[in-house]
PDB file of C-alpha atoms in Angstrom:
ATOM      1  CA  MET A   1    -213.035 -11.116 -25.491  1.00 93.00           C
ATOM      2  CA  ILE A   2    -213.537 -14.679 -26.840  1.00 94.00           C
ATOM      3  CA  ILE A   3    -216.650 -16.499 -26.634  1.00 95.00           C
ATOM      4  CA  THR A   4    -216.489 -20.417 -27.211  1.00 94.00           C
ATOM      5  CA  ASP A   5    -219.295 -23.025 -27.637  1.00 93.00           C
ATOM      6  CA  ALA A   6    -219.545 -25.180 -24.664  1.00 90.00           C
ATOM      7  CA  THR A   7    -221.815 -27.718 -26.334  1.00 91.00           C
ATOM      8  CA  GLN A   8    -218.843 -29.140 -28.145  1.00 90.00           C
ATOM      9  CA  SER A   9    -216.118 -31.210 -26.916  1.00 84.00           C
ATOM     10  CA  ASP A  10    -213.341 -29.013 -28.351  1.00 88.00           C
ATOM     11  CA  HIS A  11    -214.809 -25.656 -27.492  1.00 90.00           C
ATOM     12  CA  PRO A  12    -214.556 -24.059 -30.895  1.00 93.00           C
ATOM     13  CA  ILE A  13    -214.614 -20.131 -31.100  1.00 95.00           C
ATOM     14  CA  ILE A  14    -217.497 -18.523 -31.900  1.00 95.00           C
ATOM     15  CA  TYR A  15    -216.948 -14.929 -31.701  1.00 95.00           C
ATOM     16  CA  VAL A  16    -213.827 -12.564 -30.817  1.00 95.00           C
ATOM     17  CA  ASN A  17    -214.068  -8.872 -30.832  1.00 94.00           C
ATOM     18  CA  GLN A  18    -211.731  -6.126 -32.280  1.00 94.00           C
ATOM     19  CA  ALA A  19    -209.438  -5.976 -29.600  1.00 92.00           C
ATOM     20  CA  PHE A  20    -208.574  -9.623 -29.996  1.00 94.00           C
ATOM     21  CA  GLU A  21    -207.741  -9.185 -33.208  1.00 94.00           C
ATOM     22  CA  ARG A  22    -205.556  -6.058 -32.506  1.00 92.00           C
ATOM     23  CA  ILE A  23    -203.606  -8.142 -29.661  1.00 91.00           C
ATOM     24  CA  THR A  24    -203.255 -11.340 -31.617  1.00 94.00           C
ATOM     25  CA  GLY A  25    -203.051 -10.261 -35.393  1.00 94.00           C
ATOM     26  CA  TYR A  26    -205.785 -12.728 -36.325  1.00 95.00           C
ATOM     27  CA  SER A  27    -209.200 -11.742 -37.905  1.00 95.00           C
ATOM     28  CA  ALA A  28    -212.098 -13.128 -36.419  1.00 94.00           C
ATOM     29  CA  LEU A  29    -212.811 -15.079 -39.712  1.00 95.00           C
ATOM     30  CA  GLU A  30    -209.327 -16.885 -39.240  1.00 95.00           C
ATOM     31  CA  VAL A  31    -209.908 -18.042 -35.815  1.00 94.00           C
ATOM     32  CA  ARG A  32    -213.687 -19.041 -35.901  1.00 94.00           C
ATOM     33  CA  GLY A  33    -214.112 -22.587 -35.153  1.00 94.00           C
ATOM     34  CA  LYS A  34    -210.741 -23.087 -33.890  1.00 93.00           C
ATOM     35  CA  ASN A  35    -209.877 -24.189 -30.186  1.00 90.00           C
ATOM     36  CA  CYS A  36    -207.647 -21.211 -28.335  1.00 89.00           C
ATOM     37  CA  ARG A  37    -204.615 -23.613 -28.209  1.00 86.00           C
ATOM     38  CA  PHE A  38    -203.688 -22.424 -31.722  1.00 89.00           C
ATOM     39  CA  LEU A  39    -202.302 -19.249 -29.876  1.00 90.00           C
ATOM     40  CA  GLN A  40    -199.698 -21.511 -28.236  1.00 85.00           C
ATOM     41  CA  GLN A  41    -196.399 -23.223 -29.501  1.00 76.00           C
ATOM     42  CA  GLU A  42    -194.121 -25.977 -28.188  1.00 71.00           C
ATOM     43  CA  ASP A  43    -193.263 -24.017 -24.870  1.00 66.00           C
ATOM     44  CA  ARG A  44    -196.801 -24.415 -23.453  1.00 71.00           C
ATOM     45  CA  ASP A  45    -197.448 -23.878 -19.752  1.00 76.00           C
ATOM     46  CA  GLN A  46    -198.683 -27.032 -19.163  1.00 82.00           C
ATOM     47  CA  ALA A  47    -199.387 -26.332 -15.087  1.00 84.00           C
ATOM     48  CA  ASN A  48    -201.690 -23.382 -16.063  1.00 85.00           C
ATOM     49  CA  LEU A  49    -203.375 -25.347 -19.066  1.00 85.00           C
ATOM     50  CA  GLU A  50    -204.291 -28.001 -16.742  1.00 88.00           C
ATOM     51  CA  ILE A  51    -206.074 -25.709 -14.358  1.00 90.00           C
ATOM     52  CA  ILE A  52    -208.109 -24.454 -17.503  1.00 88.00           C
ATOM     53  CA  ARG A  53    -209.073 -28.040 -18.561  1.00 87.00           C
ATOM     54  CA  ASN A  54    -210.247 -28.717 -14.861  1.00 90.00           C
ATOM     55  CA  ALA A  55    -212.297 -25.673 -14.728  1.00 88.00           C
ATOM     56  CA  LEU A  56    -213.837 -26.319 -18.109  1.00 86.00           C
ATOM     57  CA  LYS A  57    -214.682 -29.898 -17.066  1.00 86.00           C
ATOM     58  CA  ASN A  58    -216.098 -28.704 -13.758  1.00 88.00           C
ATOM     59  CA  HIS A  59    -217.955 -25.390 -15.255  1.00 87.00           C
ATOM     60  CA  GLU A  60    -215.882 -23.035 -13.140  1.00 90.00           C
ATOM     61  CA  ASP A  61    -214.315 -19.740 -13.290  1.00 91.00           C
ATOM     62  CA  CYS A  62    -210.522 -19.637 -13.463  1.00 91.00           C
ATOM     63  CA  SER A  63    -207.879 -17.146 -14.308  1.00 91.00           C
ATOM     64  CA  VAL A  64    -204.408 -17.960 -15.555  1.00 91.00           C
ATOM     65  CA  ILE A  65    -201.322 -16.401 -17.226  1.00 90.00           C
ATOM     66  CA  LEU A  66    -200.205 -17.741 -20.359  1.00 89.00           C
ATOM     67  CA  ARG A  67    -197.538 -17.410 -23.046  1.00 88.00           C
ATOM     68  CA  ASN A  68    -199.110 -16.934 -26.276  1.00 90.00           C
ATOM     69  CA  TYR A  69    -197.893 -15.828 -29.938  1.00 91.00           C
ATOM     70  CA  ARG A  70    -199.303 -13.531 -32.246  1.00 92.00           C
ATOM     71  CA  GLN A  71    -199.760 -14.204 -36.054  1.00 93.00           C
ATOM     72  CA  ASP A  72    -196.393 -12.726 -36.844  1.00 93.00           C
ATOM     73  CA  GLY A  73    -194.747 -15.145 -34.261  1.00 91.00           C
ATOM     74  CA  VAL A  74    -194.145 -12.690 -31.318  1.00 92.00           C
ATOM     75  CA  LEU A  75    -194.532 -13.555 -27.937  1.00 90.00           C
ATOM     76  CA  PHE A  76    -196.610 -11.727 -25.689  1.00 91.00           C
ATOM     77  CA  TRP A  77    -198.037 -12.601 -22.151  1.00 91.00           C
ATOM     78  CA  ASN A  78    -201.761 -13.003 -21.778  1.00 89.00           C
ATOM     79  CA  GLU A  79    -203.766 -13.028 -18.485  1.00 90.00           C
ATOM     80  CA  VAL A  80    -207.048 -15.086 -19.356  1.00 90.00           C
ATOM     81  CA  SER A  81    -210.004 -15.134 -17.181  1.00 92.00           C
ATOM     82  CA  ILE A  82    -212.869 -17.872 -18.316  1.00 92.00           C
ATOM     83  CA  SER A  83    -216.370 -17.815 -16.956  1.00 93.00           C
ATOM     84  CA  PRO A  84    -219.121 -20.402 -18.107  1.00 92.00           C
ATOM     85  CA  VAL A  85    -222.634 -19.357 -19.395  1.00 92.00           C
ATOM     86  CA  ARG A  86    -225.653 -21.164 -18.691  1.00 89.00           C
ATOM     87  CA  ASP A  87    -229.372 -20.802 -20.511  1.00 89.00           C
ATOM     88  CA  ASP A  88    -232.360 -20.430 -18.806  1.00 88.00           C
ATOM     89  CA  ALA A  89    -232.686 -24.161 -18.187  1.00 89.00           C
ATOM     90  CA  GLY A  90    -229.393 -24.235 -16.258  1.00 87.00           C
ATOM     91  CA  ASN A  91    -227.389 -25.967 -19.141  1.00 89.00           C
ATOM     92  CA  PHE A  92    -223.774 -24.850 -20.022  1.00 89.00           C
ATOM     93  CA  THR A  93    -223.917 -23.341 -23.411  1.00 92.00           C
ATOM     94  CA  HIS A  94    -220.611 -21.198 -23.759  1.00 93.00           C
ATOM     95  CA  TYR A  95    -217.552 -20.166 -22.226  1.00 94.00           C
ATOM     96  CA  ILE A  96    -216.750 -16.266 -22.022  1.00 94.00           C
ATOM     97  CA  GLY A  97    -212.793 -15.457 -21.972  1.00 93.00           C
ATOM     98  CA  ILE A  98    -211.585 -12.069 -21.315  1.00 92.00           C
ATOM     99  CA  GLN A  99    -208.004 -11.674 -22.416  1.00 91.00           C
ATOM    100  CA  THR A 100    -205.450  -9.121 -21.156  1.00 90.00           C
ATOM    101  CA  ASP A 101    -202.247  -8.273 -22.895  1.00 90.00           C
ATOM    102  CA  ILE A 102    -199.831  -8.063 -19.548  1.00 89.00           C
ATOM    103  CA  THR A 103    -196.586  -8.251 -21.675  1.00 89.00           C
ATOM    104  CA  GLU A 104    -195.423  -4.816 -20.393  1.00 85.00           C
ATOM    105  CA  ARG A 105    -196.184  -6.115 -16.756  1.00 81.00           C
ATOM    106  CA  LYS A 106    -194.072  -9.060 -17.293  1.00 83.00           C
ATOM    107  CA  LYS A 107    -191.379  -6.824 -18.699  1.00 81.00           C
ATOM    108  CA  ILE A 108    -191.456  -4.573 -15.259  1.00 76.00           C
ATOM    109  CA  GLU A 109    -191.185  -7.909 -13.207  1.00 75.00           C
ATOM    110  CA  GLU A 110    -188.086  -9.010 -15.273  1.00 75.00           C
ATOM    111  CA  ALA A 111    -186.597  -5.390 -14.869  1.00 70.00           C
ATOM    112  CA  LEU A 112    -187.061  -5.735 -11.086  1.00 67.00           C
ATOM    113  CA  GLN A 113    -184.964  -8.876 -11.006  1.00 68.00           C
ATOM    114  CA  GLN A 114    -182.155  -7.422 -13.118  1.00 68.00           C
ATOM    115  CA  SER A 115    -181.385  -3.908 -11.346  1.00 61.00           C
ATOM    116  CA  GLU A 116    -182.842  -0.977  -9.346  1.00 67.00           C
ATOM    117  CA  GLU A 117    -181.814   1.382 -12.587  1.00 70.00           C
ATOM    118  CA  LYS A 118    -183.922  -0.726 -14.876  1.00 63.00           C
ATOM    119  CA  PHE A 119    -186.844  -0.900 -12.384  1.00 70.00           C
ATOM    120  CA  ALA A 120    -186.792   2.736 -11.988  1.00 73.00           C
ATOM    121  CA  SER A 121    -187.118   3.278 -15.682  1.00 74.00           C
ATOM    122  CA  ALA A 122    -189.953   0.593 -15.855  1.00 71.00           C
ATOM    123  CA  PHE A 123    -191.592   2.149 -12.885  1.00 80.00           C
ATOM    124  CA  ARG A 124    -192.045   5.498 -14.553  1.00 81.00           C
ATOM    125  CA  ALA A 125    -192.716   4.528 -17.962  1.00 79.00           C
ATOM    126  CA  SER A 126    -195.472   1.611 -17.056  1.00 85.00           C
ATOM    127  CA  PRO A 127    -198.687   1.667 -18.626  1.00 87.00           C
ATOM    128  CA  ASP A 128    -200.016   0.221 -15.511  1.00 90.00           C
ATOM    129  CA  PRO A 129    -200.180   1.771 -11.893  1.00 93.00           C
ATOM    130  CA  ILE A 130    -197.379   0.834  -9.693  1.00 93.00           C
ATOM    131  CA  VAL A 131    -197.408   1.997  -6.101  1.00 94.00           C
ATOM    132  CA  ILE A 132    -195.076   1.610  -3.203  1.00 94.00           C
ATOM    133  CA  THR A 133    -196.336   1.933   0.392  1.00 95.00           C
ATOM    134  CA  THR A 134    -195.287   0.992   3.978  1.00 94.00           C
ATOM    135  CA  LEU A 135    -196.752  -2.018   5.255  1.00 93.00           C
ATOM    136  CA  GLU A 136    -198.561  -1.209   8.316  1.00 87.00           C
ATOM    137  CA  GLU A 137    -199.519   2.501   7.696  1.00 91.00           C
ATOM    138  CA  GLY A 138    -200.092   2.252   3.958  1.00 94.00           C
ATOM    139  CA  ARG A 139    -198.286   5.480   3.643  1.00 95.00           C
ATOM    140  CA  TYR A 140    -197.459   6.189  -0.031  1.00 96.00           C
ATOM    141  CA  LEU A 141    -193.747   6.226  -0.912  1.00 93.00           C
ATOM    142  CA  GLU A 142    -193.919   6.318  -4.600  1.00 93.00           C
ATOM    143  CA  VAL A 143    -196.213   6.376  -7.214  1.00 94.00           C
ATOM    144  CA  ASN A 144    -196.136   6.572 -11.220  1.00 93.00           C
ATOM    145  CA  GLU A 145    -198.054   8.716 -13.627  1.00 93.00           C
ATOM    146  CA  SER A 146    -200.306   5.711 -14.541  1.00 93.00           C
ATOM    147  CA  PHE A 147    -201.573   5.449 -11.005  1.00 95.00           C
ATOM    148  CA  CYS A 148    -202.165   9.164 -10.915  1.00 95.00           C
ATOM    149  CA  ARG A 149    -204.349   9.024 -13.890  1.00 94.00           C
ATOM    150  CA  VAL A 150    -206.426   5.993 -12.766  1.00 95.00           C
ATOM    151  CA  MET A 151    -206.874   7.450  -9.101  1.00 96.00           C
ATOM    152  CA  GLU A 152    -207.421  10.956 -10.431  1.00 97.00           C
ATOM    153  CA  TYR A 153    -204.607  12.335  -8.248  1.00 96.00           C
ATOM    154  CA  GLN A 154    -201.554  14.411  -8.766  1.00 95.00           C
ATOM    155  CA  ARG A 155    -198.522  12.871  -7.386  1.00 93.00           C
ATOM    156  CA  GLU A 156    -197.798  15.627  -4.583  1.00 95.00           C
ATOM    157  CA  GLU A 157    -201.325  15.035  -3.431  1.00 96.00           C
ATOM    158  CA  VAL A 158    -200.368  11.232  -2.653  1.00 96.00           C
ATOM    159  CA  ILE A 159    -196.818  11.155  -1.559  1.00 95.00           C
ATOM    160  CA  ASP A 160    -196.469  10.579   2.224  1.00 94.00           C
ATOM    161  CA  LYS A 161    -200.065  10.378   2.720  1.00 96.00           C
ATOM    162  CA  THR A 162    -201.789   7.069   3.946  1.00 96.00           C
ATOM    163  CA  VAL A 163    -204.532   5.143   2.326  1.00 96.00           C
ATOM    164  CA  LYS A 164    -206.791   5.870   5.329  1.00 94.00           C
ATOM    165  CA  GLU A 165    -206.032   9.612   4.751  1.00 96.00           C
ATOM    166  CA  LEU A 166    -206.954   9.477   1.109  1.00 96.00           C
ATOM    167  CA  ASN A 167    -209.734   6.935   2.019  1.00 96.00           C
ATOM    168  CA  VAL A 168    -208.990   4.872  -1.018  1.00 96.00           C
ATOM    169  CA  TRP A 169    -210.123   1.670  -0.099  1.00 96.00           C
ATOM    170  CA  VAL A 170    -214.081   1.090  -0.463  1.00 95.00           C
ATOM    171  CA  ASN A 171    -213.677  -1.752   2.259  1.00 94.00           C
ATOM    172  CA  SER A 172    -211.299  -1.324   5.177  1.00 89.00           C
ATOM    173  CA  ASN A 173    -211.692  -5.006   6.082  1.00 93.00           C
ATOM    174  CA  GLU A 174    -210.410  -5.863   2.486  1.00 94.00           C
ATOM    175  CA  ARG A 175    -207.280  -4.067   3.167  1.00 93.00           C
ATOM    176  CA  MET A 176    -206.837  -5.991   6.616  1.00 93.00           C
ATOM    177  CA  LYS A 177    -207.224  -9.389   4.697  1.00 94.00           C
ATOM    178  CA  PHE A 178    -204.798  -7.985   1.951  1.00 94.00           C
ATOM    179  CA  ILE A 179    -202.174  -7.171   4.696  1.00 93.00           C
ATOM    180  CA  GLN A 180    -202.974 -10.425   6.410  1.00 93.00           C
ATOM    181  CA  ALA A 181    -202.256 -12.538   3.260  1.00 93.00           C
ATOM    182  CA  LEU A 182    -198.936 -10.574   2.578  1.00 93.00           C
ATOM    183  CA  HIS A 183    -197.857 -11.452   6.000  1.00 92.00           C
ATOM    184  CA  LYS A 184    -198.684 -14.824   5.481  1.00 92.00           C
ATOM    185  CA  SER A 185    -197.296 -15.470   2.019  1.00 90.00           C
ATOM    186  CA  GLN A 186    -195.230 -12.500   1.200  1.00 92.00           C
ATOM    187  CA  MET A 187    -197.096 -11.777  -1.668  1.00 92.00           C
ATOM    188  CA  VAL A 188    -200.553 -11.530  -3.396  1.00 93.00           C
ATOM    189  CA  ARG A 189    -201.504 -12.334  -7.084  1.00 92.00           C
ATOM    190  CA  ASP A 190    -204.504 -11.092  -9.104  1.00 90.00           C
ATOM    191  CA  LYS A 191    -206.600  -9.945  -6.465  1.00 92.00           C
ATOM    192  CA  ASP A 192    -209.822  -7.988  -7.738  1.00 91.00           C
ATOM    193  CA  LEU A 193    -210.445  -5.101  -4.931  1.00 94.00           C
ATOM    194  CA  GLU A 194    -212.593  -1.770  -5.043  1.00 95.00           C
ATOM    195  CA  PHE A 195    -211.061   1.376  -4.622  1.00 96.00           C
ATOM    196  CA  ARG A 196    -212.455   5.186  -4.530  1.00 96.00           C
ATOM    197  CA  THR A 197    -210.843   7.704  -6.767  1.00 96.00           C
ATOM    198  CA  LYS A 198    -210.240  11.161  -5.877  1.00 96.00           C
ATOM    199  CA  THR A 199    -213.711  12.284  -7.333  1.00 96.00           C
ATOM    200  CA  GLY A 200    -215.352   9.581  -5.383  1.00 96.00           C
ATOM    201  CA  LYS A 201    -215.597   6.993  -8.393  1.00 95.00           C
ATOM    202  CA  ILE A 202    -215.526   3.270  -7.317  1.00 95.00           C
ATOM    203  CA  LYS A 203    -213.277   1.230  -9.445  1.00 95.00           C
ATOM    204  CA  THR A 204    -212.420  -2.234  -9.667  1.00 94.00           C
ATOM    205  CA  LEU A 205    -208.679  -2.883  -9.708  1.00 95.00           C
ATOM    206  CA  LEU A 206    -206.624  -6.225 -10.148  1.00 93.00           C
ATOM    207  CA  ILE A 207    -203.866  -6.076  -7.590  1.00 94.00           C
ATOM    208  CA  SER A 208    -200.506  -7.961  -7.508  1.00 94.00           C
ATOM    209  CA  ALA A 209    -198.431  -7.198  -4.715  1.00 95.00           C
ATOM    210  CA  GLU A 210    -195.183  -8.357  -2.567  1.00 94.00           C
ATOM    211  CA  LEU A 211    -193.091  -7.250   0.301  1.00 94.00           C
ATOM    212  CA  ILE A 212    -189.718  -5.563  -0.363  1.00 91.00           C
ATOM    213  CA  GLU A 213    -187.271  -3.692   1.649  1.00 88.00           C
ATOM    214  CA  VAL A 214    -186.634   0.138   1.177  1.00 85.00           C
ATOM    215  CA  GLU A 215    -184.176   1.792   3.449  1.00 80.00           C
ATOM    216  CA  ASN A 216    -184.414  -1.065   6.014  1.00 82.00           C
ATOM    217  CA  LYS A 217    -188.332  -0.874   6.261  1.00 88.00           C
ATOM    218  CA  THR A 218    -190.856  -3.538   4.886  1.00 93.00           C
ATOM    219  CA  CYS A 219    -193.177  -2.025   2.350  1.00 94.00           C
ATOM    220  CA  ILE A 220    -195.356  -3.234  -0.461  1.00 95.00           C
ATOM    221  CA  LEU A 221    -194.773  -3.133  -4.082  1.00 94.00           C
ATOM    222  CA  THR A 222    -198.050  -2.976  -5.858  1.00 95.00           C
ATOM    223  CA  ILE A 223    -198.784  -3.571  -9.653  1.00 93.00           C
ATOM    224  CA  VAL A 224    -202.403  -2.507 -10.632  1.00 93.00           C
ATOM    225  CA  LYS A 225    -204.844  -3.236 -13.312  1.00 91.00           C
ATOM    226  CA  ASP A 226    -207.932  -1.294 -13.756  1.00 92.00           C
ATOM    227  CA  ILE A 227    -210.395  -3.831 -14.787  1.00 91.00           C
ATOM    228  CA  THR A 228    -213.684  -1.790 -13.987  1.00 89.00           C
ATOM    229  CA  GLU A 229    -214.625  -1.773 -17.610  1.00 86.00           C
ATOM    230  CA  ARG A 230    -214.092  -5.572 -17.899  1.00 84.00           C
ATOM    231  CA  GLN A 231    -216.131  -6.268 -14.927  1.00 82.00           C
ATOM    232  CA  LYS A 232    -219.308  -4.164 -16.421  1.00 82.00           C
ATOM    233  CA  ILE A 233    -218.960  -6.183 -19.462  1.00 84.00           C
ATOM    234  CA  LEU A 234    -219.089  -9.548 -17.790  1.00 81.00           C
ATOM    235  CA  ALA A 235    -221.912  -8.378 -15.638  1.00 78.00           C
ATOM    236  CA  ALA A 236    -223.889  -7.182 -18.696  1.00 81.00           C
ATOM    237  CA  LEU A 237    -223.169 -10.626 -20.497  1.00 80.00           C
ATOM    238  CA  GLU A 238    -224.604 -12.341 -17.788  1.00 80.00           C
ATOM    239  CA  GLU A 239    -227.394 -10.268 -17.381  1.00 81.00           C
ATOM    240  CA  ALA A 240    -227.901 -10.877 -21.179  1.00 77.00           C
TER     241      ALA A 240
END
């Protein structure tokens, strides 16, 4: 987590948490007063940086993926969600940035492009839940261990069942919209949706999905990020 001062033109950092220190290798003392640009090098993603600049200018939320570099020079992929904060008078005072290290997810996407064998290995080993379901029925063809952990199921309880049978979607209308979006553009990126676990817990999951062919059948490959705790933190910060 990063908090920056919105009242100053360069939006200097005034706070980072321990997770930021762990991911980047920088201490809070080293980064305080700096702009977040120091995490980037020459290969800046200008398109996504422009999205951030426009969002800051218009005091809007935004979410982008950036190439960043640790203090030791190692590349990591960073998903950033930025939200403005107002004071009681309605003035914009700070920006809160939530960073998620998605390096493993990017590795999985690269593995998908290279070969089915590498994909199978990445599928099983991924720390993020990955699911393959049929398009229309939503029947589970394959899930990894991370999915079972997040959704509190055993693999055998899920395979060949449909999402309707397991009642995992909190809002069935949202699934209809999700399927319509896939039909329209073949993919969905970073959509936060609510799902119900086996024990009835409601979790907010960040969904990225695309259509693939499995044995001549159109299916959905979905990569999931559990952002339930992140959403709670943002809600608590907004309330504070």
